[in-house]
Coordinates of C-alpha atoms and ligand atoms in Angstrom, one line a residue:
X1 CA -20.5 0.3 -13.6
X2 CA -19.5 3.0 -16.2
X3 CA -17.7 6.3 -15.3
X4 CA -19.7 8.3 -18.0
X5 CA -22.9 7.3 -16.5
X6 CA -21.6 8.1 -12.8
X7 CA -20.8 11.5 -14.1
X8 CA -24.1 12.1 -15.6
X9 CA -25.7 11.3 -12.3
X10 CA -23.6 14.1 -10.7
X11 CA -24.4 16.5 -13.7
X12 CA -28.1 15.9 -13.3
X13 CA -28.4 15.9 -9.4
X14 CA -30.3 19.0 -8.4
X15 CA -31.1 18.4 -4.7
X16 CA -28.3 17.8 -2.1
X17 CA -26.9 14.3 -1.6
X18 CA -27.6 12.7 1.7
X19 CA -23.7 12.0 2.2
X20 CA -20.6 13.0 0.1
X21 CA -17.8 10.6 0.9
X22 CA -14.2 11.9 0.1
X23 CA -11.9 9.0 -0.4
X24 CA -12.2 5.7 -2.2
X25 CA -10.1 3.4 0.2
X26 CA -11.2 0.6 2.1
X27 CA -13.0 3.1 4.6
X28 CA -14.6 5.5 1.9
X29 CA -15.8 2.3 -0.2
X30 CA -17.1 0.5 3.1
X31 CA -18.9 3.6 3.9
X32 CA -20.5 3.9 0.3
X33 CA -21.7 0.2 0.4
X34 CA -23.3 0.8 4.2
X35 CA -25.0 3.9 3.3
X36 CA -26.1 3.1 -0.1
X37 CA -27.7 -0.4 1.3
X38 CA -29.5 1.5 3.9
X39 CA -31.0 3.5 1.4
X40 CA -29.2 6.8 1.6
X41 CA -28.2 8.9 -1.6
X42 CA -24.3 8.9 -1.4
X43 CA -21.6 10.0 -3.8
X44 CA -18.1 8.8 -3.4
X45 CA -15.2 10.9 -4.8
X46 CA -11.6 9.6 -5.1
X47 CA -8.9 11.9 -6.4
X48 CA -6.9 8.9 -8.3
X49 CA -8.0 5.5 -8.8
X50 CA -10.0 3.5 -6.3
X51 CA -7.4 1.9 -3.9
X52 CA -4.5 4.1 -4.9
X53 CA -3.7 4.9 -1.3
X54 CA -2.9 2.5 1.4
X55 CA -5.7 0.0 0.7
X56 CA -3.8 -1.7 -2.4
X57 CA -0.6 -1.8 -0.1
X58 CA -1.6 -3.9 3.0
X59 CA 0.2 -7.1 4.0
X60 CA -3.1 -8.9 2.6
X61 CA -4.0 -10.4 6.1
X62 CA -7.5 -10.5 7.2
X63 CA -6.6 -10.9 10.8
X64 CA -7.6 -10.5 14.5
X65 CA -3.9 -9.2 15.1
X66 CA -1.7 -11.5 17.1
X67 CA 0.4 -8.4 18.2
X68 CA -2.5 -6.5 19.6
X69 CA -3.3 -9.7 21.6
X70 CA 0.3 -9.4 23.0
X71 CA -0.4 -5.7 23.7
X72 CA -3.5 -6.7 25.8
X73 CA -6.0 -5.2 23.4
X74 CA -8.6 -7.9 23.6
X75 CA -11.5 -5.9 22.6
X76 CA -9.7 -4.8 19.5
X77 CA -8.7 -8.4 18.5
X78 CA -12.1 -10.0 19.4
X79 CA -13.8 -7.4 17.1
X80 CA -11.2 -7.8 14.2
X81 CA -11.8 -11.7 14.6
X82 CA -15.5 -11.4 14.3
X83 CA -15.0 -9.1 11.2
X84 CA -12.6 -11.6 9.7
X85 CA -15.3 -14.3 10.0
X86 CA -17.8 -12.0 8.4
X87 CA -15.7 -11.0 5.5
X88 CA -15.0 -14.6 4.8
X89 CA -18.7 -15.2 4.8
X90 CA -19.6 -12.4 2.6
X91 CA -16.6 -12.4 0.1
X92 CA -15.4 -16.2 0.0
X93 CA -14.0 -15.4 -3.3
X94 CA -11.4 -13.2 -2.0
X95 CA -10.6 -14.4 1.7
X96 CA -9.0 -17.6 2.3
X97 CA -7.7 -19.5 5.3
X98 CA -4.0 -19.6 5.6
X99 CA -1.7 -21.6 8.1
X100 CA 0.8 -19.4 9.9
X101 CA 3.8 -21.1 11.6
X102 CA 5.6 -19.3 14.2
X103 CA 9.1 -21.3 14.3
X104 CA 10.6 -22.0 17.9
X105 CA 14.2 -21.9 18.4
X106 CA 14.2 -21.8 22.3
X107 CA 12.6 -24.2 24.8
X108 CA 10.1 -21.8 26.1
X109 CA 8.7 -20.6 22.7
X110 CA 6.2 -23.5 22.0
X111 CA 4.3 -23.4 25.3
X112 CA 4.2 -19.4 25.3
X113 CA 3.2 -19.0 21.9
X114 CA 1.1 -22.2 21.9
X115 CA -1.0 -20.7 24.9
X116 CA -1.2 -17.3 23.2
X117 CA -2.5 -18.7 19.9
X118 CA -4.9 -20.9 21.7
X119 CA -6.2 -17.8 23.4
X120 CA -6.4 -16.1 19.8
X121 CA -8.4 -18.9 18.5
X122 CA -10.7 -19.1 21.4
X123 CA -11.4 -15.3 21.1
X124 CA -12.8 -16.1 17.8
X125 CA -15.6 -18.0 19.0
X126 CA -17.8 -19.2 16.2
X127 CA -15.9 -17.2 13.8
X128 CA -12.7 -19.3 14.3
X129 CA -10.4 -20.3 11.3
X130 CA -8.9 -23.5 13.0
X131 CA -7.6 -24.5 16.1
X132 CA -3.7 -23.8 16.6
X133 CA -1.3 -26.9 17.4
X134 CA 2.2 -27.2 18.6
X135 CA 4.4 -28.9 15.7
X136 CA 7.4 -31.0 16.0
X137 CA 10.4 -30.1 14.4
X138 CA 9.8 -32.6 11.4
X139 CA 6.1 -31.2 11.2
X140 CA 7.4 -27.6 11.0
X141 CA 10.0 -28.5 8.1
X142 CA 7.0 -30.3 6.3
X143 CA 5.0 -27.0 6.4
X144 CA 8.0 -24.8 5.9
X145 CA 10.5 -26.6 3.6
X146 CA 12.7 -23.7 3.1
X147 CA 13.0 -22.5 6.8
X148 CA 16.5 -22.6 8.4
X149 CA 17.2 -25.8 10.4
X150 CA 20.0 -24.7 12.6
X151 CA 18.7 -24.7 16.2
X152 CA 15.0 -25.2 15.0
X153 CA 13.1 -27.2 17.8
X154 CA 9.5 -26.9 16.3
X155 CA 6.8 -24.4 15.8
X156 CA 3.3 -23.5 16.4
X157 CA 0.7 -23.2 13.8
X158 CA -2.2 -21.1 13.7
X159 CA -4.9 -19.8 11.2
X160 CA -5.8 -16.4 9.9
X161 CA -7.1 -15.0 6.6
X162 CA -5.4 -13.8 3.7
X163 CA -7.0 -11.7 0.8
X164 CA -6.3 -9.7 -2.1
X165 CA -6.8 -6.1 -0.9
X166 CA -7.3 -4.1 -4.2
X167 CA -9.7 -6.7 -5.7
X168 CA -11.7 -6.5 -2.8
X169 CA -11.8 -2.8 -2.8
X170 CA -12.9 -2.8 -6.6
X171 CA -15.5 -5.4 -5.4
X172 CA -16.9 -3.0 -2.6
X173 CA -17.2 -0.2 -5.2
X174 CA -19.0 -2.5 -7.5
X175 CA -21.4 -3.5 -4.6
X176 CA -21.8 0.1 -3.6
X177 CA -22.8 0.9 -7.1
X178 CA -25.4 -2.0 -7.4
X179 CA -27.0 -0.4 -4.2
X180 CA -27.4 2.6 -5.8
X181 CA -24.3 4.8 -4.6
X182 CA -22.6 7.1 -7.3
X183 CA -18.8 6.6 -7.3
X184 CA -16.2 8.3 -9.3
X185 CA -12.5 7.8 -9.6
X186 CA -10.1 10.6 -10.5
X187 CA -12.3 13.2 -9.2
X188 CA -10.6 15.3 -6.5
X189 CA -12.1 17.2 -3.7
X190 CA -10.5 20.6 -4.1
X191 CA -12.6 22.7 -1.5
X192 CA -15.2 22.3 1.0
X193 CA -18.2 24.7 1.3
X194 CA -20.0 26.4 4.1
X195 CA -23.4 27.7 4.4
X196 CA -24.3 31.2 6.1
X197 CA -24.4 29.4 9.5
X198 CA -20.8 28.4 9.1
X199 CA -21.5 24.8 8.9
X200 CA -20.3 22.6 6.0
X201 CA -22.8 22.1 3.4
X202 CA -20.8 20.5 0.5
X203 CA -17.7 20.1 -1.6
X204 CA -16.2 21.4 -4.8
X205 CA -14.7 18.7 -6.8
X206 CA -12.7 18.6 -10.2
X207 CA -12.4 15.9 -12.6
X208 CA -8.8 15.2 -13.1
X209 CA -9.3 14.0 -16.7
X210 CA -11.2 16.9 -18.0
X211 CA -10.8 19.5 -15.3
X212 CA -14.7 19.8 -15.1
X213 CA -15.8 21.2 -11.7
X214 CA -18.9 20.3 -9.8
X215 CA -20.4 22.3 -6.6
X216 CA -21.9 19.2 -4.8
X217 CA -24.4 20.0 -2.0
X218 CA -24.7 17.5 0.9
X219 CA -26.2 16.9 4.3
X220 CA -23.1 15.5 5.7
X221 CA -19.6 15.3 4.2
X222 CA -17.5 12.2 5.3
X223 CA -13.6 12.6 5.2
X224 CA -12.3 9.2 4.6
X225 CA -9.0 9.9 3.1
X226 CA -6.7 8.0 5.4
X227 CA -3.3 9.3 5.7
X228 CA -4.5 12.5 4.0
X229 CA -7.4 13.3 6.4
X230 CA -5.5 16.5 7.9
X231 CA -5.2 17.9 4.4
X232 CA -8.8 17.5 3.7
X233 CA -9.8 18.9 7.2
X234 CA -7.6 21.8 6.6
X235 CA -9.6 22.7 3.4
X236 CA -12.6 23.3 6.0
X237 CA -10.6 24.9 8.8
X238 CA -6.9 25.8 8.1
X239 CA -5.8 25.8 11.7
X240 CA -7.1 22.4 13.1
X241 CA -4.6 20.6 15.1
X242 CA -3.5 17.4 13.2
X243 CA -5.2 14.2 13.9
X244 CA -3.1 11.6 12.0
X245 CA 0.7 10.4 12.7
X246 CA 1.4 8.8 9.5
X247 CA 3.8 5.9 9.3
X248 CA 5.0 3.9 6.3
X249 CA 5.4 -0.1 6.1
X250 CA 7.1 -1.6 3.1
X251 CA 6.9 -5.1 1.7
X252 CA 9.4 -7.0 -0.4
X253 CA 8.1 -9.5 -3.1
X254 CA 10.3 -12.6 -4.1
X255 CA 10.0 -15.6 -6.2
X256 CA 7.9 -18.3 -4.7
X257 CA 10.7 -20.6 -4.1
X258 CA 11.9 -18.7 -1.1
X259 CA 9.0 -20.0 0.8
X260 CA 8.2 -23.2 -0.8
X261 CA 5.0 -24.8 0.6
X262 CA 1.6 -23.3 1.5
X263 CA 2.1 -22.0 4.9
X264 CA 3.3 -18.6 6.2
X265 CA 6.1 -17.8 8.6
X266 CA 5.2 -15.4 11.5
X267 CA 8.1 -13.8 13.2
X268 CA 6.8 -12.8 16.6
X269 CA 9.7 -10.6 17.8
X270 CA 12.0 -8.9 15.4
X271 CA 15.1 -7.2 16.4
X272 CA 12.8 -3.8 16.5
X273 CA 10.2 -5.5 18.6
X274 CA 7.7 -5.9 15.9
X275 CA 6.0 -8.9 14.1
X276 CA 7.2 -9.8 10.7
X277 CA 5.5 -12.1 7.9
X278 CA 6.7 -14.1 5.2
X279 CA 3.6 -15.2 3.1
X280 CA 2.7 -17.0 0.0
X281 CA 0.6 -14.6 -2.2
X282 CA -0.5 -15.0 -5.9
X283 CA 2.5 -17.5 -6.4
X284 CA 5.2 -15.4 -4.9
X285 CA 6.6 -14.7 -1.5
X286 CA 5.7 -11.5 0.2
X287 CA 7.7 -10.2 3.3
X288 CA 7.0 -7.1 5.6
X289 CA 6.6 -4.9 7.1
X290 CA 8.2 -2.0 8.7
X291 CA 6.8 0.9 10.9
X292 CA 8.7 4.1 10.1
X293 CA 6.9 7.6 10.9
X294 CA 6.8 10.0 7.9
X295 CA 6.4 13.6 7.8
X296 CA 4.1 14.1 4.9
X297 CA 2.1 11.6 3.3
X298 CA 2.2 11.0 -0.4
X299 CA 0.4 8.8 -3.1
X300 CA 3.7 7.0 -4.1
X301 CA 5.7 6.6 -0.8
X302 CA 9.2 5.3 -1.2
X303 CA 11.1 2.7 0.6
X304 CA 13.9 3.9 2.8
X305 CA 17.3 2.0 2.3
X306 CA 17.4 1.1 5.9
X307 CA 13.7 -0.6 5.7
X308 CA 14.8 -2.7 2.7
X309 CA 18.1 -3.8 4.6
X310 CA 16.1 -4.7 7.8
X311 CA 13.6 -7.1 5.8
X312 CA 16.4 -8.7 4.0
X313 CA 18.2 -9.2 7.2
X314 CA 15.1 -10.5 9.1
X315 CA 14.1 -12.8 6.4
X316 CA 17.8 -14.1 6.0
X317 CA 17.7 -15.2 9.6
X318 CA 14.8 -17.6 8.9
X319 CA 15.0 -18.5 5.3
X320 CA 17.5 -21.3 4.0
X321 CA 18.4 -19.2 1.0
X322 CA 18.8 -15.6 2.2
X323 CA 17.3 -13.3 -0.3
X324 CA 19.4 -10.5 -1.5
X325 CA 18.4 -7.1 -3.3
X326 CA 19.0 -8.8 -6.7
X327 CA 16.0 -11.1 -5.7
X328 CA 13.5 -8.4 -5.0
X329 CA 10.7 -8.5 -7.7
X330 CA 8.9 -5.6 -6.5
X331 CA 8.8 -3.4 -3.3
X332 CA 5.7 -1.5 -2.2
X333 CA 5.1 1.0 0.4
X334 CA 1.8 2.1 2.1
X335 CA 1.0 4.5 4.8
X336 CA -0.8 3.8 7.9
X337 CA -3.2 6.6 8.9
X338 CA -2.6 6.2 12.8
X339 CA -4.6 8.3 15.2
X340 CA -2.3 10.4 17.5
X341 CA -2.5 9.6 21.1
X342 CA -1.1 12.2 23.0
X343 CA 2.8 12.7 22.8
X344 CA 5.6 10.3 21.8
X345 CA 6.9 9.3 18.5
X346 CA 6.8 5.6 18.4
X347 CA 4.0 4.9 15.8
X348 CA 4.2 1.0 16.3
X349 CA 2.4 1.6 19.8
X350 CA -0.3 3.8 18.5
X351 CA -3.8 2.3 18.3
X352 CA -5.0 0.6 15.3
X353 CA -8.6 1.2 16.5
X354 CA -10.8 3.4 14.1
X355 CA -11.6 7.1 15.3
X356 CA -14.6 9.1 14.2
X357 CA -14.0 12.7 14.9
X358 CA -16.3 15.9 14.1
X359 CA -14.7 19.3 13.7
X360 CA -16.5 22.3 14.6
X361 CA -17.7 23.0 11.1
X362 CA -19.3 19.6 11.1
X363 CA -16.8 17.7 8.9
X364 CA -16.9 13.9 10.0
X365 CA -13.4 12.6 9.6
X366 CA -13.2 8.6 10.1
X367 CA -9.9 7.1 10.1
X368 CA -7.4 4.6 11.6
X369 CA -8.8 1.0 12.0
X370 CA -7.5 -1.6 9.5
X371 CA -8.6 -3.3 6.3
X372 CA -10.1 -6.2 8.4
X373 CA -12.6 -4.1 10.5
X374 CA -13.5 -1.8 7.3
X375 CA -17.1 -3.0 7.5
X376 CA -17.6 -2.3 11.4
X377 CA -15.9 1.1 11.1
X378 CA -18.3 1.9 8.1
X379 CA -21.4 0.9 10.3
X380 CA -20.2 3.2 13.1
X381 CA -19.5 6.0 10.7
X382 CA -22.9 5.8 8.8
X383 CA -24.7 5.6 12.4
X384 CA -23.0 8.9 13.3
X385 CA -23.4 10.5 10.1
X386 CA -26.8 10.0 9.7
X387 CA -27.6 10.9 13.3
X388 CA -25.6 14.3 12.7
X389 CA -27.6 14.9 9.5
X390 CA -30.8 14.0 10.8
X391 CA -31.3 11.4 8.2
X392 CA -34.1 8.9 8.6
X393 CA -32.9 6.3 10.8
X394 CA -32.3 3.0 8.9
X395 CA -30.6 -0.1 10.0
X396 CA -27.1 -1.3 8.9
X397 CA -27.4 -4.6 6.7
X398 CA -23.9 -5.3 5.7
X399 CA -23.5 -7.9 8.2
X400 CA -25.1 -10.4 5.6
X401 CA -24.4 -8.6 2.4
X402 CA -22.6 -10.3 -0.1
X403 CA -19.7 -8.5 -1.8
X404 CA -19.8 -8.4 -5.5
X405 CA -18.3 -11.5 -7.1
X406 CA -19.5 -13.8 -4.0
X407 CA -19.1 -17.2 -5.1
X408 CA -18.6 -20.2 -2.5
X409 CA -16.4 -22.2 -4.8
X410 CA -14.3 -19.6 -6.8
X411 CA -11.0 -22.0 -6.4
X412 CA -12.6 -23.9 -9.5
X413 CA -11.9 -20.9 -11.8
X414 CA -8.0 -21.3 -11.0
X415 CA -6.2 -18.1 -11.9
X416 CA -9.5 -16.2 -12.3
X417 CA -10.6 -17.2 -8.7
X418 CA -10.3 -13.7 -7.4
X419 CA -13.0 -12.6 -9.7
X420 CA -15.5 -14.8 -8.1
X421 CA -18.6 -15.1 -10.1
X422 CA -17.2 -12.5 -12.5
X423 CA -14.8 -15.3 -13.7
X424 CA -17.6 -16.6 -16.0
X425 CA -17.7 -13.3 -17.9
X426 CA -13.9 -13.2 -18.5
X427 CA -13.9 -16.8 -19.7
X428 CA -16.7 -15.9 -22.0
X429 CA -14.4 -13.0 -23.3
X430 CA -11.7 -15.6 -24.1
X431 CA -13.9 -17.9 -25.8
X432 CA -15.4 -15.3 -28.1
X433 CA -11.8 -13.6 -28.8
X434 CA -9.2 -16.3 -28.2
X435 CA -6.4 -14.1 -28.6
X436 CA -7.3 -12.6 -25.2
X437 CA -6.9 -15.9 -23.5
X438 CA -3.0 -15.7 -23.8
X439 CA -1.0 -14.6 -20.8
X440 CA 0.6 -11.3 -21.3
X441 CA 4.0 -12.3 -19.6
X442 CA 5.6 -15.8 -19.0
X443 CA 5.9 -15.0 -15.3
X444 CA 2.5 -13.8 -14.5
X445 CA -0.9 -15.4 -15.0
X446 CA -2.7 -12.2 -16.5
X447 CA -4.3 -12.3 -19.8
X448 CA -5.8 -9.8 -22.2
X449 CA -9.2 -10.6 -21.3
X450 CA -8.7 -9.3 -17.7
X451 CA -7.6 -5.9 -19.3
X452 CA -10.8 -5.6 -21.5
X453 CA -12.7 -6.7 -18.6
X454 CA -11.3 -3.9 -16.3
X455 CA -12.1 -1.3 -18.8
X456 CA -15.6 -2.4 -19.4
X457 CA -16.8 -3.3 -16.0
X458 CA -14.3 -1.8 -13.2
X459 CA -13.7 1.8 -14.3
X460 CA -10.0 1.0 -15.1
X461 CA -8.7 4.4 -16.7
X462 CA -5.1 4.0 -17.0
X463 CA -2.5 1.2 -17.7
X464 CA -1.5 1.7 -13.8
X465 CA -5.0 1.0 -12.9
X466 CA -4.9 -2.2 -14.5
X467 CA -1.4 -3.5 -13.7
X468 CA -1.5 -2.3 -10.1
X469 CA -5.0 -2.8 -8.7
X470 CA -7.4 -4.8 -11.3
X471 CA -4.5 -7.2 -11.7
X472 CA -1.6 -7.3 -9.3
X473 CA 1.2 -7.3 -11.8
X474 CA 3.1 -4.3 -10.5
X475 CA 3.2 -5.7 -6.9
X476 CA 4.4 -9.0 -7.7
X477 CA 7.0 -8.2 -10.5
X478 CA 7.8 -4.8 -11.6
X479 CA 9.8 -5.8 -14.4
X480 CA 7.3 -8.1 -15.8
X481 CA 4.5 -5.5 -15.3
X482 CA 6.5 -2.8 -17.3
X483 CA 7.2 -5.3 -20.1
X484 CA 3.4 -5.9 -20.2
X485 CA 2.5 -2.3 -20.3
X486 CA 2.7 -1.7 -24.2
X487 CA 0.2 -4.4 -24.9
X488 CA -2.1 -3.4 -21.9
X489 CA -2.1 0.1 -23.5
X490 CA -3.0 -1.3 -27.0
X491 CA -5.8 -3.2 -25.5
X492 CA -7.1 -0.1 -23.5
X493 CA -6.8 2.0 -26.5
X494 CA -9.2 -0.3 -28.5
X495 CA -11.8 0.1 -25.7
X496 CA -11.2 3.8 -24.7
X497 CA -10.4 5.1 -28.3
X498 CA -6.8 6.4 -27.3
X499 CA -4.6 7.4 -30.6
X500 CA -1.2 6.3 -30.6
X501 CA 0.4 9.0 -28.9
X502 CA -1.9 8.6 -25.8
X503 CA -0.9 5.0 -26.0
X504 CA 2.8 5.9 -25.9
X505 CA 2.3 8.3 -23.0
X506 CA 0.4 5.9 -21.0
X507 CA 3.1 3.2 -21.4
X508 CA 5.7 5.9 -20.6
X509 CA 4.2 7.0 -17.5
X510 CA 3.7 3.2 -16.4
X511 CA 7.4 2.6 -17.1
X512 CA 8.4 5.5 -14.8
X513 CA 6.1 4.5 -12.1
X514 CA 7.3 0.7 -12.2
X515 CA 10.9 2.0 -11.9
X516 CA 9.8 3.0 -8.3
X517 CA 9.0 -0.6 -7.5
X518 CA 12.3 -1.9 -8.4
X519 CA 15.6 -1.6 -6.5
X520 CA 17.9 -2.3 -9.4
Ligands
LIG1 C1 2.1 -1.5 5.5 C2 0.6 -1.8 5.8 C3 0.2 -3.2 5.9 C4 -1.0 -3.2 6.5 N1 -1.5 -4.5 6.4 C5 -2.8 -4.7 6.8 C6 -3.1 -6.0 7.0 O1 -2.7 -6.9 6.5 N2 -4.5 -6.1 7.2 C7 -5.4 -5.2 7.6 O2 -6.5 -5.5 7.9 N3 -5.0 -3.9 7.6 C8 -3.7 -3.6 7.1 N4 -3.1 -2.3 7.1 C9 -4.1 -1.3 7.2 C10 -5.0 -0.9 6.1 O3 -4.4 -1.0 4.8 C11 -5.6 0.5 6.3 O4 -6.1 0.6 7.5 C12 -6.6 0.9 5.2 O5 -6.1 0.4 4.0 C13 -6.7 2.2 5.4 O6 -7.8 2.6 4.1 P1 -8.4 4.1 4.1 O7 -9.4 4.0 3.1 O8 -8.8 4.7 5.2 O9 -7.1 4.8 3.3 P2 -6.7 4.7 1.9 O10 -6.7 3.6 1.4 O11 -5.3 5.7 1.8 O12 -7.8 5.7 1.0 C14 -7.8 7.1 1.3 C15 -7.9 7.8 0.0 O13 -8.4 9.0 -0.1 C16 -8.1 9.5 -1.3 N5 -8.0 11.1 -1.1 C17 -7.1 12.0 -0.3 N6 -7.4 13.1 -0.7 C18 -8.5 13.3 -1.4 C19 -9.3 14.3 -2.1 N7 -8.9 15.6 -1.8 N8 -10.3 14.2 -2.8 C20 -10.6 12.8 -3.1 N9 -9.9 11.8 -2.7 C21 -8.9 12.1 -1.9 C22 -6.7 9.2 -1.7 O14 -6.2 9.1 -2.9 C23 -6.9 7.4 -1.1 O15 -7.1 6.7 -2.1 C24 -2.0 -2.2 6.6 C25 -1.4 -0.9 6.4 C26 -0.2 -0.6 6.2 C27 0.4 0.8 6.0

């Protein structure tokens, strides 16, 4: 998967593409996989790196959503539970089964949550991840050795999926490329073109590296830009009413010791009436999230002080050692592309269901949904897009399509397990060049071989691409990631031919970014 090859394809294309997809997050990449595997000619354009938006900033759960069950949205939960099962089947190297414990402090909680979580598991049918159980106090403590014991009566354990969001995204981009799609990062759609009939017939896109521009003709244009959907819709029709109510959620990452053990905590009712998770993730503890309406979405949203305080306070109510600001290794923020439903401001109550919307000019916008349901969302979108563009009808094949890297026993690759079958290639690099096998930082497992791999095979273009999305260093420990940046830039320079001033500029740009992921 080489960027230069993708650019050549764009340069050489003479006839219209079947589909142009704007946006390289879960939604866009999922559509590219679906459309290309049906045999349509597609090009996907992402203005920054693949996964730069919300799709690298989720809570990392592949889940039905216990909260939506509480809201009575049975259809959404059932659909998500099925997709959870399909995703584990098609990308087992990235999706794992995680035990979640709901700690009980009141007498009524065990029967109440016990019954609810039994229903949750029953709704999964043959896609179940494991039966829920009521735990005694001792069993709860055995699973959550660092939970507060004052007043603890017991707990309820249930099972859901966990994943690495940006690794899945990169693997989806690779899957789409293998199916024949053309995908480009750092190419921004700057205009939408219309034919004499007033209907959309393509886009104008600009390479953010070289400023080269293309006018790209397409039978249908799919807007998969998440929280940015309205801005792209306005490129076609400046006066369209907005569709999205953006809402941000933050996560704090701490040392693993705050949540020792292998189970997660699910707090079913925080003081603001939401759920909160504390999850073991890549050897760290991840806690989140919040739901705060935002005016204008940006690519690097910032946490609010009150959001940080709220998560620290809630975590402190449950953890033996209450985390403080000084313990925060990284804070990251994502923006939900929630679809507006009438009036009202409380974004927590808006639907997580996806929406497919046609503007009068023929622009198809697909948004909402969640990571877990990206495949299903893509299937619906491609059905609609193909119908609208009168493309030859072809059935969806993604229910049983393996995602790039598919490996049914990837745990045996240890720290490289997220690469699935690609781990073998990275191991080979380590053998042929032993200096690439050393960890780049004592507190993180990442090696030089992964940097080289990311550039050669995963279209990484900047230090940030490597440290934020090909590896997860920035999201796990912002200071450690910053310390790794000069060596990552040096290794990338060897692959991409950067001179010293470019290396220094890349390192400096990353340091500035990384400071936004620290709180002190
Ligand atoms: C805090 C939080 C936690 C979440 N946790 C979970 C979870 O645990 N499990 C789950 O299933 N779901 C979760 N979600 C939901 C899930 O992350 C999102 O639904 C999903 O990532 C949305 O993907 P997307 O592709 O629509 O948007 P994005 O990932 O934001 O992608 C849109 C892309 O479009 C690009 N773009 C914008 N304008 C242009 C342009 N002009 N030209 C080219 N490209 C452009 C952007 O750069 C961006 O990369 C969470 C969401 C949030 C906010």
